[in-house]
Short mmCIF file of C-alpha atoms and ligand atoms in Angstrom, two decimals:
data_model
loop_
_atom_site.label_atom_id
_atom_site.label_comp_id
_atom_site.label_asym_id
_atom_site.label_seq_id
_atom_site.Cartn_x
_atom_site.Cartn_y
_atom_site.Cartn_z
CA MET A 1110 -73.16 16.48 -139.31
CA SER A 1111 -71.66 20.05 -137.96
CA ASN A 1112 -73.42 22.40 -140.10
CA PRO A 1113 -71.12 22.60 -142.56
CA ILE A 1114 -68.33 25.52 -143.18
CA VAL A 1115 -69.67 28.94 -145.17
CA ALA A 1116 -66.16 30.87 -145.33
CA ILE A 1117 -65.54 34.35 -146.47
CA ILE A 1118 -62.12 35.00 -148.25
CA GLY A 1119 -61.17 38.16 -150.19
CA ARG A 1120 -58.40 40.98 -149.86
CA PRO A 1121 -58.89 43.82 -146.95
CA ASN A 1122 -61.39 46.30 -147.51
CA VAL A 1123 -63.34 44.96 -149.91
CA GLY A 1124 -66.28 44.47 -147.54
CA LYS A 1125 -66.24 41.02 -145.89
CA SER A 1126 -66.92 41.96 -142.37
CA GLN A 1127 -69.83 44.40 -143.85
CA LEU A 1128 -71.32 41.06 -145.51
CA PHE A 1129 -70.40 38.39 -142.24
CA ASN A 1130 -72.47 41.38 -140.32
CA ARG A 1131 -75.32 41.94 -142.59
CA MET A 1132 -75.63 37.99 -142.94
CA ILE A 1133 -76.20 37.60 -139.76
CA GLY A 1134 -78.38 40.67 -139.51
CA LYS A 1135 -80.39 38.90 -141.55
CA GLN A 1136 -82.81 37.16 -139.07
CA MET A 1137 -79.76 35.33 -137.78
CA SER A 1138 -79.32 34.47 -134.60
CA ILE A 1139 -75.62 35.04 -133.15
CA VAL A 1140 -75.23 32.20 -130.81
CA GLN A 1141 -71.91 32.54 -129.78
CA ASP A 1142 -69.31 35.07 -128.93
CA GLU A 1143 -66.97 32.62 -128.67
CA PRO A 1144 -63.86 32.19 -127.29
CA GLY A 1145 -64.11 35.23 -125.10
CA ILE A 1146 -61.44 36.95 -127.11
CA THR A 1147 -62.92 41.00 -127.30
CA ARG A 1148 -61.39 41.13 -131.10
CA ASP A 1149 -63.54 40.71 -133.72
CA ARG A 1150 -65.95 37.94 -134.24
CA ILE A 1151 -65.04 35.70 -136.74
CA TYR A 1152 -67.45 33.22 -137.02
CA SER A 1153 -71.31 32.47 -136.18
CA GLU A 1154 -73.79 30.34 -136.27
CA CYS A 1155 -76.18 31.59 -138.95
CA GLU A 1156 -79.82 30.41 -139.85
CA TRP A 1157 -82.17 31.30 -143.01
CA THR A 1158 -85.13 29.67 -143.68
CA GLY A 1159 -84.82 27.62 -140.73
CA LYS A 1160 -81.37 25.99 -142.10
CA LYS A 1161 -78.30 26.60 -140.15
CA PHE A 1162 -74.70 27.00 -141.57
CA LEU A 1163 -71.50 28.23 -139.93
CA LEU A 1164 -70.37 31.71 -141.03
CA VAL A 1165 -66.25 32.54 -140.49
CA ASP A 1166 -64.99 35.57 -141.88
CA THR A 1167 -61.59 34.59 -142.62
CA GLY A 1168 -60.58 38.32 -143.07
CA GLY A 1169 -60.79 38.72 -139.14
CA ILE A 1170 -58.47 36.09 -137.86
CA ASP A 1171 -55.57 38.51 -138.33
CA ARG A 1172 -56.91 42.00 -139.29
CA THR A 1173 -53.03 43.49 -139.16
CA GLU A 1174 -52.54 41.32 -142.16
CA GLU A 1175 -52.59 43.24 -145.44
CA ASP A 1176 -51.21 40.53 -148.27
CA PRO A 1177 -54.26 38.05 -149.21
CA ILE A 1178 -51.56 35.50 -150.03
CA LYS A 1179 -50.07 35.68 -146.75
CA ILE A 1180 -53.59 35.56 -144.99
CA MET A 1181 -54.67 32.63 -147.30
CA ALA A 1182 -51.17 31.09 -145.74
CA GLN A 1183 -52.41 31.69 -141.61
CA GLU A 1184 -53.06 27.94 -140.65
CA GLN A 1185 -56.59 28.72 -139.57
CA VAL A 1186 -57.62 29.84 -142.62
CA GLN A 1187 -56.40 27.01 -144.52
CA LYS A 1188 -57.94 25.05 -142.14
CA ALA A 1189 -61.71 27.07 -142.29
CA LEU A 1190 -61.03 26.93 -146.20
CA GLU A 1191 -60.36 22.98 -146.18
CA GLU A 1192 -62.97 22.25 -143.88
CA ALA A 1193 -65.61 24.86 -145.88
CA ALA A 1194 -68.53 23.22 -147.73
CA LEU A 1195 -68.70 26.88 -149.97
CA ILE A 1196 -66.51 29.85 -150.14
CA LEU A 1197 -67.56 32.97 -150.62
CA PHE A 1198 -64.62 34.95 -152.75
CA VAL A 1199 -65.54 38.61 -152.05
CA VAL A 1200 -64.40 40.99 -154.64
CA ASP A 1201 -64.79 45.02 -154.77
CA ALA A 1202 -66.79 45.72 -158.06
CA ARG A 1203 -65.69 49.53 -158.16
CA ASP A 1204 -61.81 48.71 -157.93
CA GLY A 1205 -62.10 46.10 -160.51
CA ILE A 1206 -60.19 43.04 -160.99
CA MET A 1207 -57.01 43.62 -158.96
CA GLY A 1208 -53.66 41.08 -159.35
CA GLU A 1209 -54.53 40.25 -155.46
CA ASP A 1210 -57.77 39.14 -156.92
CA LYS A 1211 -55.79 36.97 -159.67
CA GLU A 1212 -54.00 35.55 -157.07
CA VAL A 1213 -56.72 34.73 -154.21
CA ALA A 1214 -58.78 33.64 -157.22
CA GLN A 1215 -55.47 31.22 -158.99
CA ARG A 1216 -55.72 29.47 -155.29
CA LEU A 1217 -59.32 29.20 -154.56
CA ARG A 1218 -59.71 27.01 -157.76
CA LYS A 1219 -56.51 24.23 -156.93
CA LEU A 1220 -58.77 23.71 -154.02
CA GLY A 1221 -61.51 22.53 -156.17
CA LYS A 1222 -64.00 24.07 -153.28
CA PRO A 1223 -67.61 25.01 -154.47
CA LEU A 1224 -67.07 28.64 -154.55
CA LEU A 1225 -69.09 31.57 -155.45
CA LEU A 1226 -67.68 35.28 -156.37
CA VAL A 1227 -69.65 37.87 -154.42
CA ALA A 1228 -68.95 41.42 -156.47
CA ASN A 1229 -69.63 43.83 -153.24
CA LYS A 1230 -70.28 47.94 -153.59
CA ILE A 1231 -73.07 47.46 -156.24
CA ASP A 1232 -74.69 49.72 -153.92
CA ASP A 1233 -76.74 51.29 -157.40
CA PRO A 1234 -78.23 48.11 -159.19
CA ALA A 1235 -78.15 50.21 -162.63
CA LYS A 1236 -74.14 49.50 -162.06
CA MET A 1237 -74.40 45.96 -162.04
CA TYR A 1238 -71.99 46.00 -165.23
CA MET A 1239 -69.28 47.17 -163.20
CA SER A 1240 -69.17 42.80 -162.21
CA ALA A 1241 -68.96 41.75 -165.80
CA GLU A 1242 -65.20 42.41 -165.59
CA PHE A 1243 -65.00 39.54 -162.73
CA ILE A 1244 -66.21 36.96 -164.93
CA ALA A 1245 -62.35 36.84 -166.12
CA LEU A 1246 -61.45 35.35 -162.98
CA GLY A 1247 -62.73 32.21 -164.65
CA LEU A 1248 -64.96 31.38 -161.32
CA GLY A 1249 -68.14 31.72 -163.02
CA GLU A 1250 -70.92 35.02 -162.49
CA PRO A 1251 -70.44 36.94 -160.15
CA PHE A 1252 -72.97 37.49 -157.53
CA CYS A 1253 -74.11 41.25 -156.94
CA ILE A 1254 -74.18 42.34 -153.93
CA SER A 1255 -74.20 45.65 -151.89
CA ALA A 1256 -73.45 44.59 -148.25
CA LEU A 1257 -73.68 47.96 -147.25
CA HIS A 1258 -77.50 48.23 -148.55
CA GLY A 1259 -77.99 44.60 -147.78
CA THR A 1260 -79.40 44.36 -151.75
CA GLY A 1261 -78.76 40.82 -153.39
CA VAL A 1262 -78.02 39.40 -149.75
CA ALA A 1263 -81.47 37.33 -149.55
CA ASP A 1264 -80.55 36.03 -152.57
CA LEU A 1265 -76.98 35.30 -151.89
CA LEU A 1266 -78.55 33.33 -148.64
CA ASP A 1267 -80.71 31.36 -151.08
CA LYS A 1268 -78.43 30.51 -153.08
CA ILE A 1269 -75.97 29.69 -150.12
CA LEU A 1270 -78.46 27.00 -148.89
CA GLU A 1271 -78.96 25.28 -151.85
CA ILE A 1272 -75.70 24.92 -152.59
CA ILE A 1273 -74.73 23.29 -149.19
CA GLU A 1274 -78.24 21.10 -148.84
CA ILE A 1275 -77.19 19.05 -152.09
CA LYS A 1276 -74.45 18.22 -149.74
CA LYS A 1277 -76.37 17.09 -147.12
CA GLU A 1278 -78.63 14.63 -149.32
CA THR A 1279 -75.44 12.32 -149.72
CA VAL A 1280 -74.89 12.06 -145.41
CA PRO A 1281 -75.94 8.48 -144.23
CA PRO A 1282 -78.27 8.27 -141.26
CA ARG A 1283 -76.05 9.21 -137.86
CA HIS A 1284 -75.35 7.39 -134.73
CA PRO A 1285 -76.78 9.19 -131.60
CA ARG A 1286 -73.87 11.23 -130.65
CA ILE A 1287 -72.24 12.34 -127.31
CA VAL A 1288 -69.04 14.41 -126.91
CA LEU A 1289 -66.72 14.87 -124.17
CA ALA A 1290 -66.23 18.27 -123.31
CA GLY A 1291 -64.00 19.97 -120.86
CA ARG A 1292 -60.69 21.46 -120.90
CA ARG A 1293 -56.90 20.02 -121.11
CA ASN A 1294 -55.83 17.04 -119.19
CA VAL A 1295 -59.05 16.38 -117.35
CA GLY A 1296 -59.12 12.83 -118.32
CA LYS A 1297 -61.46 13.04 -121.59
CA SER A 1298 -59.03 10.94 -123.81
CA SER A 1299 -58.73 8.43 -121.06
CA MET A 1300 -62.16 7.98 -120.10
CA LEU A 1301 -63.01 7.21 -124.56
CA ASN A 1302 -60.18 5.08 -123.88
CA ALA A 1303 -61.85 3.34 -121.05
CA LEU A 1304 -65.36 3.28 -122.15
CA SER A 1305 -63.90 1.78 -125.48
CA LYS A 1306 -62.48 -0.99 -123.97
CA GLU A 1307 -62.33 -3.59 -127.24
CA GLU A 1308 -65.77 -2.84 -128.02
CA ARG A 1309 -64.11 0.32 -130.19
CA SER A 1310 -65.21 -0.47 -133.63
CA ILE A 1311 -64.20 1.84 -135.75
CA VAL A 1312 -61.80 4.62 -134.67
CA HIS A 1313 -61.55 7.72 -136.94
CA ASP A 1314 -59.03 9.60 -135.63
CA THR A 1315 -59.74 12.45 -138.13
CA GLY A 1316 -56.07 14.29 -137.02
CA GLY A 1317 -54.08 16.04 -138.93
CA THR A 1318 -54.57 19.52 -140.84
CA THR A 1319 -57.96 19.24 -141.89
CA ARG A 1320 -59.78 17.55 -138.66
CA ASP A 1321 -58.37 17.49 -134.70
CA CYS A 1322 -61.47 16.06 -133.67
CA VAL A 1323 -61.41 12.04 -132.47
CA GLU A 1324 -64.76 10.09 -132.99
CA SER A 1325 -65.16 6.83 -132.43
CA LEU A 1326 -68.16 4.08 -132.80
CA VAL A 1327 -68.79 2.78 -129.16
CA THR A 1328 -70.90 -0.23 -128.25
CA LEU A 1329 -72.24 1.12 -124.78
CA GLN A 1330 -74.63 -1.19 -123.46
CA GLY A 1331 -75.54 -2.82 -126.55
CA ARG A 1332 -75.84 0.75 -128.33
CA ASP A 1333 -73.71 2.13 -131.08
CA ILE A 1334 -72.72 5.61 -130.15
CA MET A 1335 -70.44 8.07 -131.95
CA VAL A 1336 -68.38 9.79 -129.72
CA THR A 1337 -66.56 12.48 -129.61
CA ASP A 1338 -63.37 13.61 -127.79
CA THR A 1339 -62.49 16.81 -128.19
CA SER A 1340 -59.39 16.96 -126.21
CA GLY A 1341 -57.38 16.25 -129.90
CA LEU A 1342 -58.56 19.87 -130.92
CA ARG A 1343 -55.57 20.79 -128.80
CA ARG A 1344 -53.31 18.57 -128.49
CA ARG A 1345 -52.22 18.32 -132.04
CA VAL A 1346 -51.72 22.09 -132.33
CA LYS A 1347 -49.53 24.53 -131.14
CA MET A 1348 -51.42 26.44 -128.19
CA ASP A 1349 -51.36 30.34 -129.50
CA GLU A 1350 -54.06 32.35 -129.43
CA LYS A 1351 -55.37 32.57 -133.07
CA VAL A 1352 -54.95 28.71 -133.13
CA GLU A 1353 -57.11 28.74 -130.29
CA TYR A 1354 -59.86 30.47 -132.09
CA TYR A 1355 -60.04 27.83 -134.30
CA SER A 1356 -60.26 24.99 -131.47
CA ALA A 1357 -62.59 26.85 -130.02
CA LEU A 1358 -64.82 26.24 -132.51
CA ARG A 1359 -64.49 23.38 -133.52
CA THR A 1360 -65.22 22.08 -129.52
CA LEU A 1361 -68.62 24.56 -130.00
CA GLN A 1362 -69.70 22.59 -133.16
CA ALA A 1363 -68.75 19.12 -131.57
CA ILE A 1364 -71.38 20.43 -128.68
CA ARG A 1365 -73.93 21.70 -131.21
CA ASP A 1366 -73.78 18.72 -133.43
CA CYS A 1367 -74.13 16.01 -130.29
CA ASP A 1368 -77.52 14.61 -128.45
CA CYS A 1369 -75.66 14.37 -125.18
CA ALA A 1370 -72.80 16.33 -123.68
CA ILE A 1371 -70.84 15.03 -120.93
CA LEU A 1372 -69.13 17.93 -118.90
CA VAL A 1373 -65.57 16.47 -117.95
CA LEU A 1374 -64.30 17.92 -114.30
CA ASN A 1375 -61.35 17.53 -112.44
CA ALA A 1376 -62.11 16.21 -109.27
CA ASP A 1377 -58.52 17.12 -108.22
CA GLU A 1378 -58.89 20.54 -109.28
CA GLY A 1379 -62.56 22.00 -108.53
CA ILE A 1380 -64.55 24.43 -110.99
CA VAL A 1381 -62.44 26.39 -112.79
CA GLU A 1382 -63.00 29.36 -115.72
CA GLN A 1383 -62.85 26.76 -118.75
CA ASP A 1384 -65.03 25.16 -117.32
CA PHE A 1385 -67.81 27.45 -116.80
CA LYS A 1386 -67.29 28.36 -120.77
CA VAL A 1387 -67.92 24.71 -121.43
CA ALA A 1388 -70.82 24.47 -119.22
CA HIS A 1389 -72.29 27.57 -120.96
CA GLN A 1390 -71.86 26.22 -124.41
CA ILE A 1391 -73.78 22.90 -123.33
CA GLN A 1392 -76.56 24.86 -121.64
CA GLU A 1393 -76.63 27.20 -124.62
CA ALA A 1394 -76.83 24.67 -127.20
CA GLN A 1395 -80.01 23.32 -125.52
CA LYS A 1396 -78.84 19.52 -125.14
CA ALA A 1397 -78.72 16.30 -123.14
CA SER A 1398 -75.92 16.66 -120.14
CA ILE A 1399 -74.02 15.06 -117.73
CA ILE A 1400 -71.57 16.01 -115.53
CA VAL A 1401 -68.99 13.74 -114.55
CA VAL A 1402 -66.09 14.66 -111.66
CA ASN A 1403 -63.02 12.89 -112.66
CA LYS A 1404 -60.16 11.45 -110.91
CA TRP A 1405 -62.17 10.98 -108.11
CA ASP A 1406 -59.42 8.16 -107.24
CA LEU A 1407 -56.85 11.14 -106.19
CA ILE A 1408 -59.82 11.94 -103.68
CA GLU A 1409 -60.23 8.92 -102.28
CA GLU A 1410 -56.48 8.05 -101.91
CA ALA A 1411 -55.56 11.26 -100.37
CA ASN A 1412 -58.80 10.89 -97.54
CA ASN A 1413 -60.40 7.63 -95.85
CA PRO A 1414 -63.72 6.84 -96.56
CA SER A 1415 -66.03 9.24 -94.62
CA GLU A 1416 -63.44 12.35 -95.55
CA ALA A 1417 -64.46 11.32 -99.10
CA LYS A 1418 -67.76 10.88 -98.68
CA LYS A 1419 -67.89 14.64 -97.15
CA LYS A 1420 -65.72 15.39 -100.14
CA LYS A 1421 -68.39 14.11 -102.57
CA LYS A 1422 -71.22 16.34 -100.68
CA GLU A 1423 -69.22 19.35 -100.64
CA TRP A 1424 -68.81 18.61 -104.74
CA LEU A 1425 -72.59 18.16 -105.43
CA ASP A 1426 -73.14 21.52 -103.48
CA ILE A 1427 -70.31 23.43 -105.32
CA ILE A 1428 -72.05 22.12 -108.87
CA LYS A 1429 -75.44 22.85 -107.33
CA THR A 1430 -74.56 26.33 -106.78
CA ASP A 1431 -71.70 27.19 -109.85
CA LEU A 1432 -73.36 25.38 -112.39
CA TYR A 1433 -76.82 25.99 -111.23
CA PHE A 1434 -77.70 26.59 -114.91
CA LEU A 1435 -76.93 22.95 -115.46
CA ASN A 1436 -79.02 21.92 -112.13
CA TYR A 1437 -81.05 19.58 -114.12
CA SER A 1438 -77.66 17.67 -115.47
CA PRO A 1439 -76.81 14.30 -113.15
CA VAL A 1440 -73.66 14.07 -111.58
CA ILE A 1441 -70.89 11.39 -111.84
CA PHE A 1442 -68.15 10.31 -110.33
CA THR A 1443 -65.58 8.50 -112.08
CA SER A 1444 -61.73 7.49 -112.30
CA ALA A 1445 -61.10 7.16 -116.41
CA LYS A 1446 -57.71 5.67 -115.00
CA ASN A 1447 -58.98 2.95 -112.95
CA SER A 1448 -62.24 2.43 -115.04
CA LYS A 1449 -64.34 3.08 -112.04
CA GLY A 1450 -67.72 4.71 -111.93
CA LEU A 1451 -68.10 4.18 -115.86
CA ASN A 1452 -71.25 1.24 -115.96
CA PRO A 1453 -73.16 3.90 -114.14
CA LEU A 1454 -72.01 6.72 -116.44
CA VAL A 1455 -73.46 4.39 -119.72
CA SER A 1456 -76.42 4.07 -117.80
CA GLU A 1457 -76.92 7.83 -117.22
CA ILE A 1458 -76.39 7.86 -120.68
CA GLU A 1459 -78.78 5.82 -122.03
CA LYS A 1460 -81.53 7.19 -119.51
CA VAL A 1461 -80.65 11.12 -120.45
CA MET A 1462 -80.67 10.38 -123.84
CA ALA A 1463 -84.00 8.48 -123.52
CA GLU A 1464 -85.42 11.64 -121.44
CA TYR A 1465 -84.09 14.03 -123.92
CA ASN A 1466 -86.65 12.51 -126.49
CA LYS A 1467 -89.12 11.53 -124.18
CA LYS A 1468 -92.69 13.11 -125.45
CA ILE A 1469 -95.68 13.85 -123.13
CA GLU A 1470 -99.27 13.33 -124.69
CA THR A 1471 -101.46 16.51 -124.84
CA PRO A 1472 -104.01 15.90 -121.95
CA VAL A 1473 -101.39 15.33 -119.30
CA ILE A 1474 -99.40 17.48 -119.97
CA ASN A 1475 -102.38 20.01 -119.90
CA LYS A 1476 -103.38 18.53 -116.27
CA ILE A 1477 -100.29 19.40 -115.28
CA PHE A 1478 -100.60 23.36 -116.07
CA GLN A 1479 -103.54 23.20 -114.83
CA ASP A 1480 -102.81 22.17 -111.64
CA ALA A 1481 -99.84 24.50 -111.53
CA GLN A 1482 -102.26 27.10 -111.93
CA ASN A 1483 -104.42 26.09 -109.07
CA LEU A 1484 -101.83 25.33 -106.81
CA ARG A 1485 -99.94 28.71 -107.68
CA PRO A 1486 -102.13 30.96 -109.80
CA ALA A 1487 -99.94 33.62 -111.72
CA PRO A 1488 -99.59 36.64 -110.08
CA SER A 1489 -101.40 40.04 -111.36
CA TYR A 1490 -99.46 42.50 -113.43
CA LYS A 1491 -101.19 45.90 -114.36
CA GLY A 1492 -104.29 44.52 -113.36
CA GLN A 1493 -104.16 41.80 -115.63
CA GLN A 1494 -103.97 38.07 -114.88
CA LEU A 1495 -101.82 35.70 -116.86
CA ASN A 1496 -104.29 32.85 -118.24
CA ILE A 1497 -102.72 29.51 -119.94
CA PHE A 1498 -105.18 27.85 -122.35
CA TYR A 1499 -103.38 25.28 -123.89
CA VAL A 1500 -100.47 23.66 -123.54
CA CYS A 1501 -98.83 20.60 -126.18
CA GLN A 1502 -95.27 19.43 -126.56
CA THR A 1503 -93.70 20.61 -130.32
CA GLY A 1504 -90.88 18.82 -130.42
CA SER A 1505 -88.29 16.78 -128.68
CA ALA A 1506 -84.55 16.52 -128.11
CA PRO A 1507 -84.23 19.12 -126.13
CA PRO A 1508 -88.12 18.69 -125.25
CA LYS A 1509 -90.26 21.64 -126.32
CA PHE A 1510 -93.64 22.88 -125.23
CA THR A 1511 -96.06 25.58 -126.93
CA VAL A 1512 -97.66 27.58 -124.14
CA LYS A 1513 -101.18 29.65 -125.54
CA VAL A 1514 -101.82 32.44 -123.28
CA ASN A 1515 -103.84 35.13 -122.88
CA SER A 1516 -100.57 37.39 -122.96
CA THR A 1517 -97.40 36.69 -123.06
CA LYS A 1518 -96.45 40.27 -122.14
CA LEU A 1519 -97.60 38.91 -118.81
CA ILE A 1520 -95.19 36.14 -117.95
CA HIS A 1521 -92.70 36.74 -115.17
CA PHE A 1522 -89.32 34.67 -115.34
CA SER A 1523 -89.81 33.08 -111.69
CA TYR A 1524 -93.42 31.92 -112.59
CA LYS A 1525 -92.04 30.59 -116.21
CA ARG A 1526 -89.26 28.70 -114.01
CA TYR A 1527 -91.94 27.46 -111.52
CA LEU A 1528 -94.30 26.07 -114.64
CA GLU A 1529 -90.79 24.44 -115.64
CA ASN A 1530 -90.00 22.84 -112.14
CA CYS A 1531 -93.68 21.62 -112.26
CA VAL A 1532 -92.97 20.14 -115.58
CA ARG A 1533 -90.12 18.65 -114.10
CA LYS A 1534 -91.05 17.34 -111.19
CA SER A 1535 -94.13 15.37 -113.13
CA PHE A 1536 -91.79 13.68 -115.68
CA GLY A 1537 -88.44 14.17 -114.87
CA PHE A 1538 -86.37 14.98 -117.80
CA ILE A 1539 -83.00 14.32 -116.21
CA GLY A 1540 -80.16 15.71 -117.64
CA SER A 1541 -82.19 17.59 -120.52
CA PRO A 1542 -83.46 21.32 -121.20
CA ILE A 1543 -86.88 22.12 -121.25
CA ILE A 1544 -87.86 25.00 -123.80
CA LEU A 1545 -91.20 26.41 -123.01
CA ASN A 1546 -92.17 28.62 -125.59
CA PHE A 1547 -95.05 31.00 -124.57
CA ARG A 1548 -97.63 31.90 -127.73
CA ASN A 1549 -100.69 34.49 -127.53
CA ASN A 1550 -103.87 32.83 -127.85
CA LYS A 1551 -105.38 33.73 -131.70
CA GLY A 1552 -107.23 36.73 -131.22
CA ASN A 1553 -104.80 38.38 -128.30
P1 LIG B 473 -62.94 43.67 -145.61
O1 LIG B 473 -61.92 44.00 -144.82
O2 LIG B 473 -63.19 42.97 -146.39
O3 LIG B 473 -63.52 42.87 -144.24
O4 LIG B 473 -63.89 45.13 -145.09
P2 LIG B 473 -64.98 45.35 -144.44
O5 LIG B 473 -66.37 45.15 -144.32
O6 LIG B 473 -64.34 46.36 -143.65
O7 LIG B 473 -65.05 46.80 -145.53
C1 LIG B 473 -64.41 48.35 -145.37
C2 LIG B 473 -64.67 49.47 -146.04
O8 LIG B 473 -66.19 49.05 -147.30
C3 LIG B 473 -65.64 49.69 -145.04
O9 LIG B 473 -65.81 51.39 -145.18
C4 LIG B 473 -67.00 49.30 -145.51
O10 LIG B 473 -67.91 50.28 -144.85
C5 LIG B 473 -67.15 49.48 -146.86
N1 LIG B 473 -68.24 48.67 -148.09
C6 LIG B 473 -68.28 47.40 -147.15
N2 LIG B 473 -69.37 46.84 -148.34
C7 LIG B 473 -69.92 48.13 -148.79
C8 LIG B 473 -70.79 48.32 -149.70
O11 LIG B 473 -71.37 47.22 -150.19
N3 LIG B 473 -70.91 49.44 -150.10
C9 LIG B 473 -70.43 50.10 -149.90
N4 LIG B 473 -70.52 51.56 -150.80
N5 LIG B 473 -69.02 50.41 -148.95
C10 LIG B 473 -68.62 49.24 -148.78
P1 LIG B 474 -57.68 15.08 -121.64
O1 LIG B 474 -56.70 16.23 -122.23
O2 LIG B 474 -58.65 15.39 -121.43
O3 LIG B 474 -57.86 14.03 -122.71
O4 LIG B 474 -57.12 14.32 -120.36
P2 LIG B 474 -56.07 12.63 -120.78
O5 LIG B 474 -57.37 11.84 -120.88
O6 LIG B 474 -54.89 12.76 -121.36
O7 LIG B 474 -55.80 12.75 -119.26
C1 LIG B 474 -54.65 13.91 -118.32
C2 LIG B 474 -53.79 13.01 -117.61
O8 LIG B 474 -54.77 12.73 -116.45
C3 LIG B 474 -53.39 12.24 -117.85
O9 LIG B 474 -51.72 12.10 -117.53
C4 LIG B 474 -53.86 10.76 -117.48
O10 LIG B 474 -53.49 9.65 -117.01
C5 LIG B 474 -54.25 11.72 -116.19
N1 LIG B 474 -55.98 11.17 -115.38
C6 LIG B 474 -57.47 10.63 -116.17
N2 LIG B 474 -58.00 9.92 -115.95
C7 LIG B 474 -57.75 9.53 -114.55
C8 LIG B 474 -58.15 9.61 -113.53
O11 LIG B 474 -59.58 9.04 -113.50
N3 LIG B 474 -57.33 9.39 -112.57
C9 LIG B 474 -55.98 9.93 -112.33
N4 LIG B 474 -55.26 10.25 -111.19
N5 LIG B 474 -55.66 10.06 -113.38
C10 LIG B 474 -56.42 10.55 -114.57
#
């Protein structure tokens, strides 16, 4: 399931963006500064006590708009509200109930979504009584906070998780998920159609106003896999800048929610800016991945076999250089249009997902680290030498290893990369990132 969305709404100046920033600041990781637009960030993946959700500040979508009803009418605000697992309706306790608050409250009631009323700007806890009048909005008791000082925000986060957790429990077990990611017209939809052929058993086209992802349950080599095609995201909506925000958000979610991301490139066009963006999202999400160079038929048509072979080599070189951060991903050449190269792709999906979930026995991984150190000891730093005491795999999908050392300060990124390469050399982990978490050994 995608990370649940929590949307912040309220009239201008009640402190939405302050609250947004405060919530992110609370031990939360800003994962993405997407989609590369310099305006205010409006969404961020948030983590609290190990649980994640996606926070959206609807006020950040158009800061020039003053009228909250008009703000709510904006397409991407509506979408955020429709998709939200929870809405935080922020009011300004100092101002008391304003006419606009009443209008927003009325609309929110109609939506029938889980909702928390948040009375902000209670900087002095002795003034919590100021929030009492908001009960008249008919949205339950307000949650008193000061976004400025952070008072009440931790409790609010606990409450948020309590509410969205209840929803999560009802979600059925999921199929492995792959996502076809890439810019427009590279052939994602064609690939989904070619992959699914008659075998597509469910077509879950969630188009329309609420969702734009096309999800299909496809049987690939006897295994049911949920394939998400992100192209629907862009196709159905008018491409203006604001809508672009929302599409990018959904693509990002689809990538974050998958097990294996397939980056689809266009053989006829080379690698462009948008391809880098998607590639980075895949890498940052630490997903298994495969790079597909589609429309290979066009290259074969325009070149004789030996030239086409040369072009293939050129493509591999370009990928190696330009997408070096995904250097562990296998590369497959396909023609979705002619259903060519799809069997190797399906085999690769199987392989990569197995690698992503692979577990290595502790004695075996320790031996590899030992050998790696013997072969090339870590360079010393300020007279001190890095010592690796013990390694064990502490997670899979993606594979994570905890490495106990004498001092984490002594780890140089080049040595870390060397160790990663040693792990890769021994165990492959094809298509999968490898996470090495260095920890100081107890007593150091
Ligand atoms: P938004 O338009 O709803 O996103 O509101 P902002 O987050 O931009 O905040 C509007 C103003 O209220 C800014 O000057 C903030 O510094 C201020 N503000 C936000 N939260 C608090 C708070 O808890 N206490 C006080 N005193 N001021 C706040
Ligand atoms: P999407 O936006 O990434 O989903 O791309 P589509 O699947 O809609 O394809 C965009 C265009 O490229 C369409 O006109 C397809 O017919 C064409 N196309 C897709 N795959 C191939 C291919 O392998 N070879 C060729 N020559 N055209 C392709």
